Amino acid sequence: DEVRGTPSEMERTLVGQSKKRTGAYLNDLLEGEVKEYDEKGKLVKTTQYIGGEEVKSDHYFGIPFRDMSKNGRILVAMSGGVDSSVTALMLHDQGYEVIGVTMKTWDYADTSGGKRITGCCDLDSINDARNMAVSRGFHHMIIDIREEFGDAIIGNFTSEYLAGRTPNPCVLCNTFIKWDALLKRADMMDCELIATGHYANVRQLEDGGRWVVSLGLDPGKDQSYVLWGLEQEHLARTRFPIGKFHKSDI
């Protein structure tokens, strides 16, 4: 194949043919839904990709899923920290087939100057999350959201800060990036639910009403305030297993 243009143009033309393949690229890798058309422009194939790898219905990166869970499959956001690791372990013990996912939000290698940078999903945390998943037999994947995070979160933070206001990047990320990215991959992996290590609770009101976020049990660790922007479709598919515990119990 010969790449004409750049991946950001979302198009690759097969040499010597009129066939065309279109899809989204992220850091030179196919991501999401890719469509292939014949020489007449008719859609002939649609394939799902994550990080440049084709996602098959019964396999993930060539590894067959074990359909042995009693509660189904759940996608767990793993930062590499204790809270999200315990979340994954709790759900595994409850009978879920856990698939761990870690988000890469920043080019830490380019900005660290050789020093360890601690924070949300830094390189060491990504490795910690993967190692924990592998050691317990979980599937694990990394989502590269550097472009979206830089444009929507870092850009907003700097502009607000310079304007004399105090932004909350976690609220923006959860509302506009994180949950959409998690649910997109959950759908690809046939996961009905997603879970995170937030100290909060989610419940549905009586008579099948609205879903609401409520305080976590531990008032000193409550994180419900960064989740207020989540939509109903997000909340209905989200679980917070450690929200009913104190930090000291975790």
PDB file of C-alpha atoms in Angstrom:
ATOM      1  CA  ASP A   1       0.000   0.000   0.000  1.00  0.00           C
ATOM      2  CA  GLU A   2       1.071   3.574  -0.613  1.00  0.00           C
ATOM      3  CA  VAL A   3      -0.094   6.296   1.741  1.00  0.00           C
ATOM      4  CA  ARG A   4      -1.150   9.410  -0.122  1.00  0.00           C
ATOM      5  CA  GLY A   5      -1.483  12.545   1.899  1.00  0.00           C
ATOM      6  CA  THR A   6      -1.270  12.119   5.649  1.00  0.00           C
ATOM      7  CA  PRO A   7      -3.139   9.952   8.178  1.00  0.00           C
ATOM      8  CA  SER A   8      -4.921  13.032   9.484  1.00  0.00           C
ATOM      9  CA  GLU A   9      -6.691  13.219   6.113  1.00  0.00           C
ATOM     10  CA  MET A  10      -8.211   9.865   7.046  1.00  0.00           C
ATOM     11  CA  GLU A  11      -7.725   8.274   3.659  1.00  0.00           C
ATOM     12  CA  ARG A  12      -5.520   5.552   2.177  1.00  0.00           C
ATOM     13  CA  THR A  13      -5.602   4.602  -1.516  1.00  0.00           C
ATOM     14  CA  LEU A  14      -4.588   1.128  -2.670  1.00  0.00           C
ATOM     15  CA  VAL A  15      -1.923   1.336  -5.392  1.00  0.00           C
ATOM     16  CA  GLY A  16      -3.073   0.250  -8.859  1.00  0.00           C
ATOM     17  CA  GLN A  17      -6.736   0.076  -7.876  1.00  0.00           C
ATOM     18  CA  SER A  18      -9.681   2.375  -7.585  1.00  0.00           C
ATOM     19  CA  LYS A  19     -10.612   0.937  -4.203  1.00  0.00           C
ATOM     20  CA  LYS A  20     -10.489   3.251  -1.256  1.00  0.00           C
ATOM     21  CA  ARG A  21     -10.329   2.779   2.506  1.00  0.00           C
ATOM     22  CA  THR A  22     -11.398   5.533   4.866  1.00  0.00           C
ATOM     23  CA  GLY A  23     -11.205   5.785   8.612  1.00  0.00           C
ATOM     24  CA  ALA A  24      -9.863   7.788  11.534  1.00  0.00           C
ATOM     25  CA  TYR A  25      -6.149   7.770  12.318  1.00  0.00           C
ATOM     26  CA  LEU A  26      -4.585   8.549  15.680  1.00  0.00           C
ATOM     27  CA  ASN A  27      -0.797   8.846  15.848  1.00  0.00           C
ATOM     28  CA  ASP A  28      -0.448   7.036  12.505  1.00  0.00           C
ATOM     29  CA  LEU A  29      -2.594   4.101  13.664  1.00  0.00           C
ATOM     30  CA  LEU A  30      -6.076   3.199  12.535  1.00  0.00           C
ATOM     31  CA  GLU A  31      -8.617   3.847  15.250  1.00  0.00           C
ATOM     32  CA  GLY A  32     -12.326   3.144  15.323  1.00  0.00           C
ATOM     33  CA  GLU A  33     -14.449   2.220  12.320  1.00  0.00           C
ATOM     34  CA  VAL A  34     -12.756   1.739   8.951  1.00  0.00           C
ATOM     35  CA  LYS A  35     -14.785   1.393   5.747  1.00  0.00           C
ATOM     36  CA  GLU A  36     -13.629  -0.123   2.464  1.00  0.00           C
ATOM     37  CA  TYR A  37     -15.231   0.705  -0.887  1.00  0.00           C
ATOM     38  CA  ASP A  38     -14.956  -0.948  -4.294  1.00  0.00           C
ATOM     39  CA  GLU A  39     -14.075   0.801  -7.536  1.00  0.00           C
ATOM     40  CA  LYS A  40     -17.706   1.872  -7.951  1.00  0.00           C
ATOM     41  CA  GLY A  41     -17.796   3.505  -4.554  1.00  0.00           C
ATOM     42  CA  LYS A  42     -19.925   0.779  -2.980  1.00  0.00           C
ATOM     43  CA  LEU A  43     -19.279  -0.062   0.677  1.00  0.00           C
ATOM     44  CA  VAL A  44     -17.972  -3.620   0.833  1.00  0.00           C
ATOM     45  CA  LYS A  45     -16.519  -3.983   4.328  1.00  0.00           C
ATOM     46  CA  THR A  46     -16.568  -2.296   7.723  1.00  0.00           C
ATOM     47  CA  THR A  47     -13.942  -3.165  10.348  1.00  0.00           C
ATOM     48  CA  GLN A  48     -13.313  -1.950  13.887  1.00  0.00           C
ATOM     49  CA  TYR A  49      -9.755  -1.038  14.916  1.00  0.00           C
ATOM     50  CA  ILE A  50      -8.136  -0.138  18.236  1.00  0.00           C
ATOM     51  CA  GLY A  51      -4.570   1.136  18.151  1.00  0.00           C
ATOM     52  CA  GLY A  52      -4.066  -0.167  14.633  1.00  0.00           C
ATOM     53  CA  GLU A  53      -5.253  -3.688  15.498  1.00  0.00           C
ATOM     54  CA  GLU A  54      -8.384  -5.243  14.053  1.00  0.00           C
ATOM     55  CA  VAL A  55     -11.006  -6.088  16.661  1.00  0.00           C
ATOM     56  CA  LYS A  56     -12.803  -9.357  16.045  1.00  0.00           C
ATOM     57  CA  SER A  57     -16.067 -10.399  17.633  1.00  0.00           C
ATOM     58  CA  ASP A  58     -14.573 -13.273  19.626  1.00  0.00           C
ATOM     59  CA  HIS A  59     -10.968 -12.124  19.946  1.00  0.00           C
ATOM     60  CA  TYR A  60      -9.074  -9.180  21.335  1.00  0.00           C
ATOM     61  CA  PHE A  61      -5.626  -8.665  19.834  1.00  0.00           C
ATOM     62  CA  GLY A  62      -5.615 -12.352  18.848  1.00  0.00           C
ATOM     63  CA  ILE A  63      -6.500 -13.561  22.352  1.00  0.00           C
ATOM     64  CA  PRO A  64      -9.875 -15.328  22.586  1.00  0.00           C
ATOM     65  CA  PHE A  65     -12.194 -14.071  25.284  1.00  0.00           C
ATOM     66  CA  ARG A  66     -13.090 -16.552  27.984  1.00  0.00           C
ATOM     67  CA  ASP A  67     -16.849 -16.518  28.293  1.00  0.00           C
ATOM     68  CA  MET A  68     -16.803 -17.979  31.792  1.00  0.00           C
ATOM     69  CA  SER A  69     -18.022 -14.998  33.794  1.00  0.00           C
ATOM     70  CA  LYS A  70     -21.374 -15.140  35.507  1.00  0.00           C
ATOM     71  CA  ASN A  71     -22.020 -11.396  35.337  1.00  0.00           C
ATOM     72  CA  GLY A  72     -20.779 -10.596  31.857  1.00  0.00           C
ATOM     73  CA  ARG A  73     -17.946  -8.425  30.606  1.00  0.00           C
ATOM     74  CA  ILE A  74     -17.040  -5.029  32.073  1.00  0.00           C
ATOM     75  CA  LEU A  75     -14.512  -2.403  30.975  1.00  0.00           C
ATOM     76  CA  VAL A  76     -12.534  -0.970  33.896  1.00  0.00           C
ATOM     77  CA  ALA A  77     -10.566   2.290  33.685  1.00  0.00           C
ATOM     78  CA  MET A  78      -7.197   1.535  35.298  1.00  0.00           C
ATOM     79  CA  SER A  79      -4.834   4.391  36.137  1.00  0.00           C
ATOM     80  CA  GLY A  80      -2.245   2.154  37.770  1.00  0.00           C
ATOM     81  CA  GLY A  81      -3.148   3.360  41.256  1.00  0.00           C
ATOM     82  CA  VAL A  82      -4.551   1.460  44.199  1.00  0.00           C
ATOM     83  CA  ASP A  83      -8.178   2.572  43.806  1.00  0.00           C
ATOM     84  CA  SER A  84      -8.651   1.478  40.202  1.00  0.00           C
ATOM     85  CA  SER A  85      -6.670  -1.723  40.795  1.00  0.00           C
ATOM     86  CA  VAL A  86      -8.906  -2.658  43.722  1.00  0.00           C
ATOM     87  CA  THR A  87     -11.933  -1.805  41.569  1.00  0.00           C
ATOM     88  CA  ALA A  88     -10.801  -4.300  38.929  1.00  0.00           C
ATOM     89  CA  LEU A  89     -10.085  -6.986  41.525  1.00  0.00           C
ATOM     90  CA  MET A  90     -13.445  -6.500  43.247  1.00  0.00           C
ATOM     91  CA  LEU A  91     -15.349  -6.865  39.981  1.00  0.00           C
ATOM     92  CA  HIS A  92     -13.314  -9.941  39.079  1.00  0.00           C
ATOM     93  CA  ASP A  93     -14.193 -11.500  42.434  1.00  0.00           C
ATOM     94  CA  GLN A  94     -17.868 -10.658  41.814  1.00  0.00           C
ATOM     95  CA  GLY A  95     -17.799 -12.779  38.670  1.00  0.00           C
ATOM     96  CA  TYR A  96     -17.230 -10.219  35.917  1.00  0.00           C
ATOM     97  CA  GLU A  97     -14.873 -10.729  33.004  1.00  0.00           C
ATOM     98  CA  VAL A  98     -12.684  -7.668  33.458  1.00  0.00           C
ATOM     99  CA  ILE A  99     -11.022  -5.803  30.607  1.00  0.00           C
ATOM    100  CA  GLY A 100      -8.672  -3.087  31.829  1.00  0.00           C
ATOM    101  CA  VAL A 101      -8.080   0.109  29.884  1.00  0.00           C
ATOM    102  CA  THR A 102      -5.576   2.894  30.560  1.00  0.00           C
ATOM    103  CA  MET A 103      -5.633   6.296  28.884  1.00  0.00           C
ATOM    104  CA  LYS A 104      -2.500   7.995  27.651  1.00  0.00           C
ATOM    105  CA  THR A 105      -3.097  11.715  27.927  1.00  0.00           C
ATOM    106  CA  TRP A 106       0.309  13.339  27.616  1.00  0.00           C
ATOM    107  CA  ASP A 107       3.798  12.971  26.069  1.00  0.00           C
ATOM    108  CA  TYR A 108       5.557  12.422  29.375  1.00  0.00           C
ATOM    109  CA  ALA A 109       8.764  11.187  27.744  1.00  0.00           C
ATOM    110  CA  ASP A 110       9.143  14.508  25.921  1.00  0.00           C
ATOM    111  CA  THR A 111       8.560  16.716  28.955  1.00  0.00           C
ATOM    112  CA  SER A 112       9.919  14.824  31.960  1.00  0.00           C
ATOM    113  CA  GLY A 113      13.612  15.572  31.384  1.00  0.00           C
ATOM    114  CA  GLY A 114      14.416  12.037  32.538  1.00  0.00           C
ATOM    115  CA  LYS A 115      12.611  12.479  35.862  1.00  0.00           C
ATOM    116  CA  ARG A 116       9.581  10.514  36.964  1.00  0.00           C
ATOM    117  CA  ILE A 117       6.362  12.493  36.606  1.00  0.00           C
ATOM    118  CA  THR A 118       3.523  11.423  38.849  1.00  0.00           C
ATOM    119  CA  GLY A 119      -0.077  12.101  38.041  1.00  0.00           C
ATOM    120  CA  CYS A 120      -3.015  10.830  36.048  1.00  0.00           C
ATOM    121  CA  CYS A 121      -1.860   8.079  33.672  1.00  0.00           C
ATOM    122  CA  ASP A 122       1.862   8.909  33.531  1.00  0.00           C
ATOM    123  CA  LEU A 123       4.142   6.333  31.909  1.00  0.00           C
ATOM    124  CA  ASP A 124       4.951   4.505  35.140  1.00  0.00           C
ATOM    125  CA  SER A 125       1.271   4.338  36.032  1.00  0.00           C
ATOM    126  CA  ILE A 126       0.449   2.911  32.594  1.00  0.00           C
ATOM    127  CA  ASN A 127       3.059   0.199  33.122  1.00  0.00           C
ATOM    128  CA  ASP A 128       1.761  -0.481  36.635  1.00  0.00           C
ATOM    129  CA  ALA A 129      -1.780  -0.913  35.311  1.00  0.00           C
ATOM    130  CA  ARG A 130      -0.671  -3.281  32.566  1.00  0.00           C
ATOM    131  CA  ASN A 131       1.473  -5.350  34.924  1.00  0.00           C
ATOM    132  CA  MET A 132      -1.342  -5.704  37.425  1.00  0.00           C
ATOM    133  CA  ALA A 133      -3.784  -6.745  34.704  1.00  0.00           C
ATOM    134  CA  VAL A 134      -1.396  -9.300  33.256  1.00  0.00           C
ATOM    135  CA  SER A 135      -0.549 -10.733  36.681  1.00  0.00           C
ATOM    136  CA  ARG A 136      -4.231 -11.358  37.421  1.00  0.00           C
ATOM    137  CA  GLY A 137      -5.121 -12.610  33.958  1.00  0.00           C
ATOM    138  CA  PHE A 138      -7.082  -9.535  32.795  1.00  0.00           C
ATOM    139  CA  HIS A 139      -7.030  -8.270  29.245  1.00  0.00           C
ATOM    140  CA  HIS A 140      -5.551  -4.775  29.056  1.00  0.00           C
ATOM    141  CA  MET A 141      -5.450  -2.031  26.434  1.00  0.00           C
ATOM    142  CA  ILE A 142      -4.126   1.526  26.172  1.00  0.00           C
ATOM    143  CA  ILE A 143      -6.176   4.344  24.649  1.00  0.00           C
ATOM    144  CA  ASP A 144      -4.191   7.219  23.187  1.00  0.00           C
ATOM    145  CA  ILE A 145      -6.208  10.408  23.728  1.00  0.00           C
ATOM    146  CA  ARG A 146      -3.318  12.885  23.698  1.00  0.00           C
ATOM    147  CA  GLU A 147      -4.738  14.912  20.838  1.00  0.00           C
ATOM    148  CA  GLU A 148      -8.227  15.296  22.322  1.00  0.00           C
ATOM    149  CA  PHE A 149      -6.833  15.909  25.798  1.00  0.00           C
ATOM    150  CA  GLY A 150      -4.400  18.557  24.601  1.00  0.00           C
ATOM    151  CA  ASP A 151      -6.996  20.462  22.601  1.00  0.00           C
ATOM    152  CA  ALA A 152      -9.933  20.317  25.002  1.00  0.00           C
ATOM    153  CA  ILE A 153      -8.336  20.084  28.450  1.00  0.00           C
ATOM    154  CA  ILE A 154      -4.840  21.594  28.385  1.00  0.00           C
ATOM    155  CA  GLY A 155      -5.897  24.375  26.028  1.00  0.00           C
ATOM    156  CA  ASN A 156      -8.894  25.264  28.195  1.00  0.00           C
ATOM    157  CA  PHE A 157      -6.849  25.101  31.395  1.00  0.00           C
ATOM    158  CA  THR A 158      -4.216  27.558  30.171  1.00  0.00           C
ATOM    159  CA  SER A 159      -6.722  30.013  28.716  1.00  0.00           C
ATOM    160  CA  GLU A 160      -8.878  29.991  31.846  1.00  0.00           C
ATOM    161  CA  TYR A 161      -5.871  30.317  34.142  1.00  0.00           C
ATOM    162  CA  LEU A 162      -4.540  33.280  32.173  1.00  0.00           C
ATOM    163  CA  ALA A 163      -7.994  34.866  32.375  1.00  0.00           C
ATOM    164  CA  GLY A 164      -7.828  34.733  36.175  1.00  0.00           C
ATOM    165  CA  ARG A 165     -10.261  31.843  36.585  1.00  0.00           C
ATOM    166  CA  THR A 166      -9.695  28.474  38.261  1.00  0.00           C
ATOM    167  CA  PRO A 167     -10.591  25.625  35.869  1.00  0.00           C
ATOM    168  CA  ASN A 168     -11.294  22.030  36.843  1.00  0.00           C
ATOM    169  CA  PRO A 169      -9.737  19.825  34.170  1.00  0.00           C
ATOM    170  CA  CYS A 170     -11.119  16.614  35.709  1.00  0.00           C
ATOM    171  CA  VAL A 171     -14.710  17.793  35.216  1.00  0.00           C
ATOM    172  CA  LEU A 172     -14.068  18.676  31.584  1.00  0.00           C
ATOM    173  CA  CYS A 173     -12.230  15.443  30.874  1.00  0.00           C
ATOM    174  CA  ASN A 174     -14.938  13.277  32.431  1.00  0.00           C
ATOM    175  CA  THR A 175     -17.745  15.155  30.737  1.00  0.00           C
ATOM    176  CA  PHE A 176     -16.396  15.520  27.221  1.00  0.00           C
ATOM    177  CA  ILE A 177     -13.622  12.950  26.710  1.00  0.00           C
ATOM    178  CA  LYS A 178     -13.167  10.113  29.201  1.00  0.00           C
ATOM    179  CA  TRP A 179     -16.655   8.616  29.313  1.00  0.00           C
ATOM    180  CA  ASP A 180     -17.194   8.852  25.575  1.00  0.00           C
ATOM    181  CA  ALA A 181     -13.847   7.139  24.968  1.00  0.00           C
ATOM    182  CA  LEU A 182     -14.596   4.394  27.508  1.00  0.00           C
ATOM    183  CA  LEU A 183     -18.081   3.648  26.177  1.00  0.00           C
ATOM    184  CA  LYS A 184     -16.823   3.611  22.605  1.00  0.00           C
ATOM    185  CA  ARG A 185     -14.313   0.880  23.486  1.00  0.00           C
ATOM    186  CA  ALA A 186     -16.875  -0.877  25.672  1.00  0.00           C
ATOM    187  CA  ASP A 187     -19.160  -1.217  22.674  1.00  0.00           C
ATOM    188  CA  MET A 188     -16.293  -2.579  20.584  1.00  0.00           C
ATOM    189  CA  MET A 189     -15.497  -5.152  23.286  1.00  0.00           C
ATOM    190  CA  ASP A 190     -19.143  -6.144  23.883  1.00  0.00           C
ATOM    191  CA  CYS A 191     -19.020  -4.729  27.417  1.00  0.00           C
ATOM    192  CA  GLU A 192     -22.408  -3.689  28.745  1.00  0.00           C
ATOM    193  CA  LEU A 193     -20.895  -1.734  31.658  1.00  0.00           C
ATOM    194  CA  ILE A 194     -17.855   0.352  32.524  1.00  0.00           C
ATOM    195  CA  ALA A 195     -16.346   1.010  35.946  1.00  0.00           C
ATOM    196  CA  THR A 196     -13.870   3.453  37.480  1.00  0.00           C
ATOM    197  CA  GLY A 197     -12.167   3.866  40.834  1.00  0.00           C
ATOM    198  CA  HIS A 198     -14.024   7.040  41.804  1.00  0.00           C
ATOM    199  CA  TYR A 199     -15.270   7.481  45.354  1.00  0.00           C
ATOM    200  CA  ALA A 200     -18.872   8.130  44.367  1.00  0.00           C
ATOM    201  CA  ASN A 201     -22.136   6.264  43.889  1.00  0.00           C
ATOM    202  CA  VAL A 202     -24.645   6.069  41.061  1.00  0.00           C
ATOM    203  CA  ARG A 203     -28.248   4.943  41.317  1.00  0.00           C
ATOM    204  CA  GLN A 204     -31.505   5.048  39.418  1.00  0.00           C
ATOM    205  CA  LEU A 205     -34.467   6.789  40.954  1.00  0.00           C
ATOM    206  CA  GLU A 206     -37.619   4.803  41.690  1.00  0.00           C
ATOM    207  CA  ASP A 207     -39.977   3.744  38.916  1.00  0.00           C
ATOM    208  CA  GLY A 208     -37.197   3.570  36.354  1.00  0.00           C
ATOM    209  CA  GLY A 209     -36.494   7.278  36.544  1.00  0.00           C
ATOM    210  CA  ARG A 210     -33.317   9.272  36.042  1.00  0.00           C
ATOM    211  CA  TRP A 211     -29.862   8.116  37.023  1.00  0.00           C
ATOM    212  CA  VAL A 212     -28.123  10.295  39.597  1.00  0.00           C
ATOM    213  CA  VAL A 213     -24.648  10.628  41.083  1.00  0.00           C
ATOM    214  CA  SER A 214     -24.435  10.736  44.871  1.00  0.00           C
ATOM    215  CA  LEU A 215     -21.719  11.145  47.492  1.00  0.00           C
ATOM    216  CA  GLY A 216     -19.219   8.416  48.210  1.00  0.00           C
ATOM    217  CA  LEU A 217     -19.302   6.882  51.674  1.00  0.00           C
ATOM    218  CA  ASP A 218     -15.993   8.468  52.667  1.00  0.00           C
ATOM    219  CA  PRO A 219     -16.594  12.242  52.929  1.00  0.00           C
ATOM    220  CA  GLY A 220     -12.872  12.915  52.885  1.00  0.00           C
ATOM    221  CA  LYS A 221     -12.423  11.172  49.523  1.00  0.00           C
ATOM    222  CA  ASP A 222     -15.729  11.936  47.788  1.00  0.00           C
ATOM    223  CA  GLN A 223     -15.293  12.590  44.052  1.00  0.00           C
ATOM    224  CA  SER A 224     -18.904  12.973  42.970  1.00  0.00           C
ATOM    225  CA  TYR A 225     -18.323  16.668  42.264  1.00  0.00           C
ATOM    226  CA  VAL A 226     -16.162  15.860  39.204  1.00  0.00           C
ATOM    227  CA  LEU A 227     -18.911  13.679  37.730  1.00  0.00           C
ATOM    228  CA  TRP A 228     -21.799  16.153  37.632  1.00  0.00           C
ATOM    229  CA  GLY A 229     -21.521  16.623  33.852  1.00  0.00           C
ATOM    230  CA  LEU A 230     -22.092  12.973  32.909  1.00  0.00           C
ATOM    231  CA  GLU A 231     -25.157  12.325  30.769  1.00  0.00           C
ATOM    232  CA  GLN A 232     -27.887   9.781  31.486  1.00  0.00           C
ATOM    233  CA  GLU A 233     -26.552   7.286  28.961  1.00  0.00           C
ATOM    234  CA  HIS A 234     -23.171   7.483  30.694  1.00  0.00           C
ATOM    235  CA  LEU A 235     -24.503   6.981  34.202  1.00  0.00           C
ATOM    236  CA  ALA A 236     -26.763   4.072  33.243  1.00  0.00           C
ATOM    237  CA  ARG A 237     -23.743   2.039  32.183  1.00  0.00           C
ATOM    238  CA  THR A 238     -21.330   3.107  34.945  1.00  0.00           C
ATOM    239  CA  ARG A 239     -20.419   1.451  38.219  1.00  0.00           C
ATOM    240  CA  PHE A 240     -18.309   2.783  41.115  1.00  0.00           C
ATOM    241  CA  PRO A 241     -17.499  -0.300  43.253  1.00  0.00           C
ATOM    242  CA  ILE A 242     -15.372   1.467  45.876  1.00  0.00           C
ATOM    243  CA  GLY A 243     -17.880   4.265  46.406  1.00  0.00           C
ATOM    244  CA  LYS A 244     -19.398   2.286  49.262  1.00  0.00           C
ATOM    245  CA  PHE A 245     -16.098   2.030  51.146  1.00  0.00           C
ATOM    246  CA  HIS A 246     -13.833   4.262  53.170  1.00  0.00           C
ATOM    247  CA  LYS A 247     -10.357   4.862  51.788  1.00  0.00           C
ATOM    248  CA  SER A 248      -8.860   3.103  54.810  1.00  0.00           C
ATOM    249  CA  ASP A 249     -10.680  -0.085  53.795  1.00  0.00           C
ATOM    250  CA  ILE A 250      -9.188   0.039  50.305  1.00  0.00           C
TER     251      ILE A 250
END
